[in-house]
């Protein structure tokens, strides 16, 4: 019984971190409205890709924005960047999966070097 009270702050902190990326998750789920032919597993992968892009790419975009507009970005701008990153991840996902499939078929294609005239 005493152990459950020790885990509550950790669970609350983890939940607070996840809630911070809710706009990215919403963007990823909203992007599913534009896709017609996806399996259930494909939809889960698409939402996870949108969420992960909002978690890792959106902070980088915010850092780049900070170079041009110094100071803290307004919270609504950060949330909009997360939403748009989650939304746009679906557009990049098919091309990325196609590239990974091609790479899996011929992993040495990254190392090919042409010598002489093309």
Short mmCIF file of N, CA, C and O in Angstrom, two decimals:
data_model
loop_
_atom_site.label_atom_id
_atom_site.label_comp_id
_atom_site.label_asym_id
_atom_site.label_seq_id
_atom_site.Cartn_x
_atom_site.Cartn_y
_atom_site.Cartn_z
N UNK A 1 0.82 -1.18 0.00
CA UNK A 1 0.00 0.00 0.00
C UNK A 1 0.87 1.25 0.00
O UNK A 1 0.57 2.20 -0.70
N UNK A 2 1.98 1.26 0.68
CA UNK A 2 2.87 2.41 0.72
C UNK A 2 3.59 2.62 -0.60
O UNK A 2 3.97 3.72 -0.94
N UNK A 3 3.79 1.56 -1.38
CA UNK A 3 4.49 1.66 -2.65
C UNK A 3 3.69 2.45 -3.69
O UNK A 3 4.26 3.13 -4.51
N UNK A 4 2.37 2.35 -3.68
CA UNK A 4 1.57 3.03 -4.69
C UNK A 4 1.68 4.54 -4.55
O UNK A 4 1.61 5.27 -5.54
N UNK A 5 1.88 5.03 -3.33
CA UNK A 5 2.02 6.47 -3.14
C UNK A 5 3.35 6.97 -3.68
O UNK A 5 3.46 8.12 -4.09
N UNK A 6 4.37 6.12 -3.71
CA UNK A 6 5.66 6.52 -4.24
C UNK A 6 5.63 6.65 -5.76
O UNK A 6 6.35 7.45 -6.32
N UNK A 7 4.81 5.87 -6.44
CA UNK A 7 4.75 5.89 -7.89
C UNK A 7 3.86 7.00 -8.43
O UNK A 7 3.95 7.34 -9.60
N UNK A 8 2.97 7.56 -7.62
CA UNK A 8 2.04 8.57 -8.10
C UNK A 8 2.73 9.81 -8.66
O UNK A 8 2.35 10.28 -9.72
N UNK A 9 3.76 10.37 -8.02
CA UNK A 9 4.43 11.53 -8.63
C UNK A 9 5.10 11.18 -9.97
O UNK A 9 5.09 11.98 -10.89
N UNK A 10 5.65 9.99 -10.07
CA UNK A 10 6.29 9.57 -11.32
C UNK A 10 5.26 9.42 -12.43
O UNK A 10 5.48 9.83 -13.57
N UNK A 11 4.11 8.86 -12.10
CA UNK A 11 3.04 8.69 -13.09
C UNK A 11 2.50 10.06 -13.49
O UNK A 11 2.25 10.31 -14.68
N UNK A 12 2.33 10.95 -12.52
CA UNK A 12 1.84 12.30 -12.84
C UNK A 12 2.83 13.06 -13.72
O UNK A 12 2.43 13.76 -14.65
N UNK A 13 4.12 12.89 -13.47
CA UNK A 13 5.13 13.56 -14.29
C UNK A 13 5.15 13.00 -15.71
O UNK A 13 5.26 13.76 -16.68
N UNK A 14 5.01 11.68 -15.85
CA UNK A 14 4.97 11.07 -17.17
C UNK A 14 3.72 11.51 -17.93
O UNK A 14 3.78 11.81 -19.13
N UNK A 15 2.60 11.58 -17.23
CA UNK A 15 1.35 12.02 -17.85
C UNK A 15 1.46 13.48 -18.30
O UNK A 15 0.99 13.86 -19.37
N UNK A 16 2.10 14.32 -17.48
CA UNK A 16 2.27 15.73 -17.83
C UNK A 16 3.14 15.87 -19.08
O UNK A 16 2.89 16.73 -19.93
N UNK A 17 4.17 15.02 -19.21
CA UNK A 17 5.01 15.04 -20.41
C UNK A 17 4.20 14.66 -21.64
O UNK A 17 4.35 15.26 -22.70
N UNK A 18 3.37 13.62 -21.51
CA UNK A 18 2.57 13.18 -22.65
C UNK A 18 1.51 14.20 -23.04
O UNK A 18 1.24 14.40 -24.22
N UNK A 19 0.92 14.87 -22.06
CA UNK A 19 -0.09 15.88 -22.34
C UNK A 19 0.53 17.05 -23.11
O UNK A 19 -0.14 17.67 -23.94
N UNK A 20 1.81 17.31 -22.88
CA UNK A 20 2.48 18.39 -23.59
C UNK A 20 2.51 18.14 -25.10
O UNK A 20 2.58 19.08 -25.88
N UNK A 21 2.45 16.87 -25.51
CA UNK A 21 2.49 16.53 -26.93
C UNK A 21 1.11 16.19 -27.48
O UNK A 21 1.00 15.62 -28.56
N UNK A 22 0.06 16.56 -26.77
CA UNK A 22 -1.30 16.30 -27.24
C UNK A 22 -1.61 16.96 -28.59
O UNK A 22 -2.28 16.36 -29.42
N UNK A 23 -1.11 18.18 -28.87
CA UNK A 23 -1.38 18.75 -30.19
C UNK A 23 -0.77 17.92 -31.33
O UNK A 23 -1.38 17.78 -32.39
N UNK A 24 0.40 17.38 -31.12
CA UNK A 24 1.02 16.53 -32.13
C UNK A 24 0.23 15.25 -32.35
O UNK A 24 0.04 14.79 -33.48
N UNK A 25 -0.26 14.68 -31.26
CA UNK A 25 -1.09 13.48 -31.36
C UNK A 25 -2.39 13.80 -32.10
O UNK A 25 -2.83 13.05 -32.96
N UNK A 26 -2.99 14.95 -31.78
CA UNK A 26 -4.22 15.36 -32.45
C UNK A 26 -3.98 15.56 -33.95
O UNK A 26 -4.81 15.18 -34.78
N UNK A 27 -2.85 16.15 -34.30
CA UNK A 27 -2.52 16.34 -35.71
C UNK A 27 -2.34 15.02 -36.43
O UNK A 27 -2.79 14.84 -37.57
N UNK A 28 -1.71 14.06 -35.76
CA UNK A 28 -1.52 12.74 -36.36
C UNK A 28 -2.86 12.03 -36.57
O UNK A 28 -3.09 11.41 -37.60
N UNK A 29 -3.75 12.12 -35.59
CA UNK A 29 -5.06 11.49 -35.72
C UNK A 29 -5.89 12.20 -36.78
O UNK A 29 -6.56 11.57 -37.59
N UNK A 30 -5.81 13.53 -36.83
CA UNK A 30 -6.55 14.30 -37.83
C UNK A 30 -6.09 13.96 -39.24
O UNK A 30 -6.89 13.94 -40.18
N UNK A 31 -4.80 13.65 -39.41
CA UNK A 31 -4.28 13.33 -40.74
C UNK A 31 -4.86 12.03 -41.28
O UNK A 31 -4.86 11.81 -42.48
N UNK A 32 -5.37 11.18 -40.40
CA UNK A 32 -5.97 9.93 -40.86
C UNK A 32 -7.23 10.18 -41.69
O UNK A 32 -7.64 9.32 -42.47
N UNK A 33 -7.82 11.34 -41.56
CA UNK A 33 -9.02 11.67 -42.34
C UNK A 33 -8.69 11.81 -43.82
O UNK A 33 -9.57 11.65 -44.67
N UNK A 34 -7.43 12.06 -44.15
CA UNK A 34 -7.03 12.26 -45.53
C UNK A 34 -6.52 10.99 -46.20
O UNK A 34 -6.18 11.00 -47.37
N UNK A 35 -6.43 9.91 -45.45
CA UNK A 35 -5.90 8.65 -45.98
C UNK A 35 -7.03 7.64 -46.08
O UNK A 35 -7.78 7.44 -45.13
N UNK A 36 -7.14 7.01 -47.25
CA UNK A 36 -8.24 6.08 -47.44
C UNK A 36 -7.84 4.62 -47.26
O UNK A 36 -8.53 3.86 -46.63
N UNK A 37 -6.73 4.24 -47.83
CA UNK A 37 -6.37 2.81 -47.86
C UNK A 37 -5.24 2.51 -46.89
O UNK A 37 -4.10 2.32 -47.28
N UNK A 38 -5.58 2.43 -45.64
CA UNK A 38 -4.62 2.01 -44.62
C UNK A 38 -5.25 0.93 -43.77
O UNK A 38 -6.42 1.00 -43.41
N UNK A 39 -4.44 -0.08 -43.47
CA UNK A 39 -4.92 -1.13 -42.59
C UNK A 39 -4.95 -0.58 -41.16
O UNK A 39 -4.47 0.52 -40.89
N UNK A 40 -5.48 -1.36 -40.28
CA UNK A 40 -5.53 -0.94 -38.87
C UNK A 40 -4.12 -0.75 -38.32
O UNK A 40 -3.83 0.21 -37.63
N UNK A 41 -3.24 -1.69 -38.67
CA UNK A 41 -1.85 -1.58 -38.23
C UNK A 41 -1.18 -0.35 -38.86
O UNK A 41 -0.41 0.35 -38.22
N UNK A 42 -1.50 -0.08 -40.13
CA UNK A 42 -0.96 1.09 -40.79
C UNK A 42 -1.41 2.38 -40.14
O UNK A 42 -0.65 3.34 -40.04
N UNK A 43 -2.64 2.41 -39.68
CA UNK A 43 -3.14 3.60 -38.98
C UNK A 43 -2.42 3.81 -37.65
O UNK A 43 -2.10 4.93 -37.28
N UNK A 44 -2.17 2.71 -36.94
CA UNK A 44 -1.44 2.81 -35.67
C UNK A 44 -0.03 3.31 -35.91
O UNK A 44 0.47 4.19 -35.21
N UNK A 45 0.62 2.75 -36.95
CA UNK A 45 1.98 3.18 -37.28
C UNK A 45 1.98 4.65 -37.69
O UNK A 45 2.87 5.42 -37.30
N UNK A 46 0.98 5.07 -38.45
CA UNK A 46 0.90 6.46 -38.89
C UNK A 46 0.72 7.41 -37.70
O UNK A 46 1.37 8.46 -37.63
N UNK A 47 -0.13 7.05 -36.77
CA UNK A 47 -0.33 7.90 -35.59
C UNK A 47 0.94 7.93 -34.73
O UNK A 47 1.33 8.99 -34.24
N UNK A 48 1.59 6.79 -34.58
CA UNK A 48 2.84 6.76 -33.81
C UNK A 48 3.92 7.60 -34.50
O UNK A 48 4.68 8.30 -33.83
N UNK A 49 3.99 7.53 -35.83
CA UNK A 49 4.97 8.35 -36.56
C UNK A 49 4.67 9.83 -36.37
O UNK A 49 5.59 10.64 -36.18
N UNK A 50 3.39 10.19 -36.40
CA UNK A 50 3.03 11.59 -36.17
C UNK A 50 3.36 12.05 -34.77
O UNK A 50 3.88 13.15 -34.57
N UNK A 51 3.09 11.20 -33.80
CA UNK A 51 3.39 11.55 -32.41
C UNK A 51 4.90 11.66 -32.19
O UNK A 51 5.37 12.61 -31.56
N UNK A 52 5.65 10.71 -32.72
CA UNK A 52 7.11 10.75 -32.55
C UNK A 52 7.72 11.95 -33.27
O UNK A 52 8.66 12.56 -32.77
N UNK A 53 7.16 12.30 -34.43
CA UNK A 53 7.69 13.48 -35.11
C UNK A 53 7.37 14.74 -34.31
O UNK A 53 8.17 15.67 -34.25
N UNK A 54 6.20 14.77 -33.69
CA UNK A 54 5.86 15.92 -32.84
C UNK A 54 6.76 15.98 -31.61
O UNK A 54 7.07 17.06 -31.11
N UNK A 55 7.18 14.83 -31.13
CA UNK A 55 8.02 14.79 -29.94
C UNK A 55 9.46 15.17 -30.24
O UNK A 55 10.14 15.78 -29.40
N UNK A 56 9.96 14.79 -31.44
CA UNK A 56 11.38 14.99 -31.71
C UNK A 56 11.67 16.07 -32.76
O UNK A 56 12.68 16.74 -32.67
N UNK A 57 10.80 16.23 -33.74
CA UNK A 57 11.06 17.21 -34.79
C UNK A 57 10.54 18.59 -34.41
O UNK A 57 11.18 19.60 -34.69
N UNK A 58 9.38 18.65 -33.78
CA UNK A 58 8.80 19.95 -33.41
C UNK A 58 9.72 20.75 -32.48
O UNK A 58 9.87 21.96 -32.68
N UNK A 59 10.37 20.14 -31.47
CA UNK A 59 11.29 20.94 -30.65
C UNK A 59 12.47 21.48 -31.46
O UNK A 59 12.94 22.60 -31.21
N UNK A 60 12.91 20.73 -32.47
CA UNK A 60 14.00 21.22 -33.32
C UNK A 60 13.53 22.40 -34.16
O UNK A 60 14.26 23.38 -34.33
N UNK A 61 12.30 22.33 -34.67
CA UNK A 61 11.75 23.45 -35.43
C UNK A 61 11.60 24.68 -34.53
O UNK A 61 11.90 25.80 -34.94
N UNK A 62 11.16 24.46 -33.30
CA UNK A 62 11.04 25.57 -32.35
C UNK A 62 12.41 26.18 -32.04
O UNK A 62 12.53 27.40 -31.90
N UNK A 63 13.43 25.34 -31.97
CA UNK A 63 14.79 25.85 -31.72
C UNK A 63 15.29 26.66 -32.91
O UNK A 63 15.95 27.69 -32.73
N UNK A 64 14.96 26.23 -34.12
CA UNK A 64 15.34 26.99 -35.31
C UNK A 64 14.59 28.33 -35.33
O UNK A 64 15.17 29.36 -35.67
N UNK A 65 13.32 28.29 -34.98
CA UNK A 65 12.55 29.55 -34.90
C UNK A 65 13.15 30.49 -33.87
O UNK A 65 13.11 31.71 -34.05
N UNK A 66 13.71 29.94 -32.81
CA UNK A 66 14.32 30.76 -31.77
C UNK A 66 15.55 31.50 -32.28
O UNK A 66 15.91 32.54 -31.76
N UNK A 67 16.20 30.97 -33.33
CA UNK A 67 17.34 31.67 -33.92
C UNK A 67 16.91 32.95 -34.61
O UNK A 67 17.64 33.94 -34.64
N UNK A 68 15.72 32.92 -35.21
CA UNK A 68 15.23 34.09 -35.94
C UNK A 68 14.41 35.03 -35.06
O UNK A 68 14.38 36.23 -35.31
N UNK A 69 13.71 34.47 -34.09
CA UNK A 69 12.90 35.26 -33.17
C UNK A 69 13.34 34.91 -31.75
O UNK A 69 12.74 34.04 -31.10
N UNK A 70 14.40 35.57 -31.27
CA UNK A 70 14.92 35.22 -29.93
C UNK A 70 13.88 35.42 -28.83
O UNK A 70 13.00 36.27 -28.94
N UNK A 71 14.02 34.63 -27.83
CA UNK A 71 13.09 34.67 -26.70
C UNK A 71 12.18 33.46 -26.76
O UNK A 71 12.16 32.72 -27.73
N UNK A 72 11.45 33.25 -25.72
CA UNK A 72 10.55 32.10 -25.68
C UNK A 72 9.40 32.29 -26.66
O UNK A 72 8.81 33.37 -26.74
N UNK A 73 9.12 31.22 -27.41
CA UNK A 73 7.96 31.25 -28.29
C UNK A 73 6.70 31.18 -27.45
O UNK A 73 6.67 30.52 -26.41
N UNK A 74 5.66 31.82 -27.91
CA UNK A 74 4.38 31.75 -27.22
C UNK A 74 3.91 30.30 -27.24
O UNK A 74 4.14 29.56 -28.19
N UNK A 75 3.23 29.87 -26.20
CA UNK A 75 2.79 28.48 -26.09
C UNK A 75 1.89 28.04 -27.22
O UNK A 75 1.96 26.90 -27.68
N UNK A 76 1.06 28.95 -27.73
CA UNK A 76 0.17 28.58 -28.83
C UNK A 76 0.94 28.34 -30.12
O UNK A 76 0.56 27.49 -30.93
N UNK A 77 2.06 29.04 -30.32
CA UNK A 77 2.88 28.82 -31.51
C UNK A 77 3.56 27.46 -31.41
O UNK A 77 3.62 26.72 -32.39
N UNK A 78 4.06 27.13 -30.24
CA UNK A 78 4.68 25.82 -30.05
C UNK A 78 3.67 24.71 -30.28
O UNK A 78 3.98 23.71 -30.94
N UNK A 79 2.46 24.87 -29.78
CA UNK A 79 1.42 23.85 -29.98
C UNK A 79 1.04 23.75 -31.45
O UNK A 79 0.79 22.65 -31.96
N UNK A 80 1.00 24.88 -32.15
CA UNK A 80 0.69 24.85 -33.58
C UNK A 80 1.77 24.13 -34.37
O UNK A 80 1.48 23.36 -35.29
N UNK A 81 3.02 24.35 -34.00
CA UNK A 81 4.13 23.65 -34.66
C UNK A 81 4.02 22.15 -34.40
O UNK A 81 4.23 21.34 -35.30
N UNK A 82 3.69 21.75 -33.17
CA UNK A 82 3.52 20.33 -32.87
C UNK A 82 2.37 19.74 -33.68
O UNK A 82 2.49 18.65 -34.23
N UNK A 83 1.25 20.46 -33.76
CA UNK A 83 0.09 19.97 -34.51
C UNK A 83 0.45 19.79 -35.98
O UNK A 83 0.15 18.75 -36.58
N UNK A 84 1.07 20.80 -36.57
CA UNK A 84 1.42 20.72 -37.99
C UNK A 84 2.47 19.65 -38.26
O UNK A 84 2.44 19.00 -39.31
N UNK A 85 3.39 19.45 -37.34
CA UNK A 85 4.39 18.40 -37.51
C UNK A 85 3.74 17.03 -37.47
O UNK A 85 4.03 16.17 -38.29
N UNK A 86 2.82 16.82 -36.53
CA UNK A 86 2.09 15.55 -36.48
C UNK A 86 1.22 15.35 -37.70
O UNK A 86 1.11 14.24 -38.23
N UNK A 87 0.63 16.42 -38.21
CA UNK A 87 -0.22 16.35 -39.39
C UNK A 87 0.60 16.05 -40.64
O UNK A 87 0.21 15.21 -41.47
N UNK A 88 1.73 16.68 -40.78
CA UNK A 88 2.55 16.52 -42.00
C UNK A 88 3.36 15.24 -42.00
O UNK A 88 3.88 14.85 -43.05
N UNK A 89 3.50 14.60 -40.87
CA UNK A 89 4.27 13.35 -40.83
C UNK A 89 3.63 12.29 -41.72
O UNK A 89 4.32 11.45 -42.30
N UNK A 90 2.30 12.33 -41.86
CA UNK A 90 1.61 11.36 -42.71
C UNK A 90 2.02 11.54 -44.17
O UNK A 90 2.11 10.57 -44.91
N UNK A 91 2.27 12.75 -44.60
CA UNK A 91 2.68 12.98 -45.99
C UNK A 91 4.06 12.43 -46.27
O UNK A 91 4.35 11.98 -47.39
N UNK A 92 4.92 12.43 -45.28
CA UNK A 92 6.28 11.93 -45.46
C UNK A 92 6.38 10.43 -45.24
O UNK A 92 7.31 9.80 -45.72
N UNK A 93 5.43 9.85 -44.52
CA UNK A 93 5.53 8.45 -44.14
C UNK A 93 5.58 7.51 -45.34
O UNK A 93 6.46 6.64 -45.37
N UNK A 94 4.72 7.62 -46.36
CA UNK A 94 4.80 6.67 -47.47
C UNK A 94 6.14 6.74 -48.21
O UNK A 94 6.70 5.70 -48.57
N UNK A 95 6.67 7.93 -48.41
CA UNK A 95 7.96 8.07 -49.08
C UNK A 95 9.08 7.48 -48.24
O UNK A 95 9.98 6.82 -48.75
N UNK A 96 9.02 7.70 -46.93
CA UNK A 96 10.03 7.15 -46.04
C UNK A 96 9.97 5.63 -46.03
O UNK A 96 11.00 4.96 -46.09
N UNK A 97 8.75 5.08 -45.97
CA UNK A 97 8.62 3.62 -45.98
C UNK A 97 9.09 3.03 -47.30
O UNK A 97 9.72 1.97 -47.33
N UNK A 98 8.81 3.71 -48.41
CA UNK A 98 9.31 3.25 -49.71
C UNK A 98 10.82 3.26 -49.77
O UNK A 98 11.44 2.32 -50.28
N UNK A 99 11.43 4.31 -49.23
CA UNK A 99 12.89 4.38 -49.21
C UNK A 99 13.48 3.30 -48.32
O UNK A 99 14.48 2.67 -48.68
N UNK A 100 12.87 3.06 -47.16
CA UNK A 100 13.36 2.01 -46.26
C UNK A 100 13.21 0.63 -46.88
O UNK A 100 14.07 -0.24 -46.71
N UNK A 101 12.12 0.41 -47.62
CA UNK A 101 11.91 -0.86 -48.30
C UNK A 101 12.97 -1.07 -49.36
O UNK A 101 13.52 -2.16 -49.51
N UNK A 102 13.28 -0.04 -50.12
CA UNK A 102 14.33 -0.11 -51.14
C UNK A 102 15.69 -0.36 -50.49
O UNK A 102 16.49 -1.17 -50.97
N UNK A 103 15.93 0.32 -49.38
CA UNK A 103 17.20 0.15 -48.66
C UNK A 103 17.32 -1.25 -48.09
O UNK A 103 18.40 -1.82 -48.09
N UNK A 104 16.21 -1.80 -47.60
CA UNK A 104 16.24 -3.16 -47.05
C UNK A 104 16.56 -4.18 -48.14
O UNK A 104 17.21 -5.18 -47.89
N UNK A 105 16.09 -3.92 -49.37
CA UNK A 105 16.37 -4.83 -50.49
C UNK A 105 17.82 -4.78 -50.92
O UNK A 105 18.39 -5.78 -51.35
N UNK A 106 18.46 -3.61 -50.85
CA UNK A 106 19.85 -3.44 -51.27
C UNK A 106 20.55 -2.49 -50.31
O UNK A 106 20.72 -1.31 -50.61
N UNK A 107 20.97 -2.98 -49.13
CA UNK A 107 21.56 -2.08 -48.13
C UNK A 107 22.90 -1.49 -48.57
O UNK A 107 23.30 -0.44 -48.10
N UNK A 108 23.58 -2.15 -49.52
CA UNK A 108 24.86 -1.62 -49.97
C UNK A 108 24.70 -0.47 -50.96
O UNK A 108 25.69 0.11 -51.39
N UNK A 109 23.47 -0.15 -51.32
CA UNK A 109 23.25 0.95 -52.27
C UNK A 109 23.72 2.28 -51.70
O UNK A 109 24.02 3.20 -52.45
N UNK A 110 23.82 2.37 -50.38
CA UNK A 110 24.33 3.60 -49.78
C UNK A 110 25.83 3.75 -49.98
O UNK A 110 26.36 4.85 -49.93
N UNK A 111 26.50 2.63 -50.24
CA UNK A 111 27.96 2.67 -50.35
C UNK A 111 28.45 2.72 -51.80
O UNK A 111 29.63 2.82 -52.03
N UNK A 112 27.54 2.59 -52.77
CA UNK A 112 27.95 2.58 -54.17
C UNK A 112 28.51 3.92 -54.56
O UNK A 112 27.95 4.97 -54.30
N UNK A 113 29.67 3.85 -55.23
CA UNK A 113 30.33 5.06 -55.70
C UNK A 113 30.62 4.88 -57.18
O UNK A 113 31.15 3.85 -57.59
N UNK A 114 30.23 5.86 -57.98
CA UNK A 114 30.50 5.79 -59.42
C UNK A 114 31.86 6.41 -59.68
O UNK A 114 32.16 7.50 -59.24
N UNK A 115 32.67 5.69 -60.46
CA UNK A 115 33.99 6.16 -60.83
C UNK A 115 33.98 6.36 -62.34
O UNK A 115 33.56 5.47 -63.08
N UNK A 116 34.47 7.46 -62.78
CA UNK A 116 34.52 7.73 -64.22
C UNK A 116 33.28 8.44 -64.69
O UNK A 116 32.44 8.86 -63.91
N UNK A 117 33.15 8.58 -66.02
CA UNK A 117 31.98 9.28 -66.55
C UNK A 117 30.69 8.52 -66.28
O UNK A 117 30.65 7.30 -66.31
N UNK A 118 29.64 9.28 -66.08
CA UNK A 118 28.36 8.65 -65.74
C UNK A 118 27.66 8.14 -66.92
O UNK A 118 27.41 8.27 -67.92
#
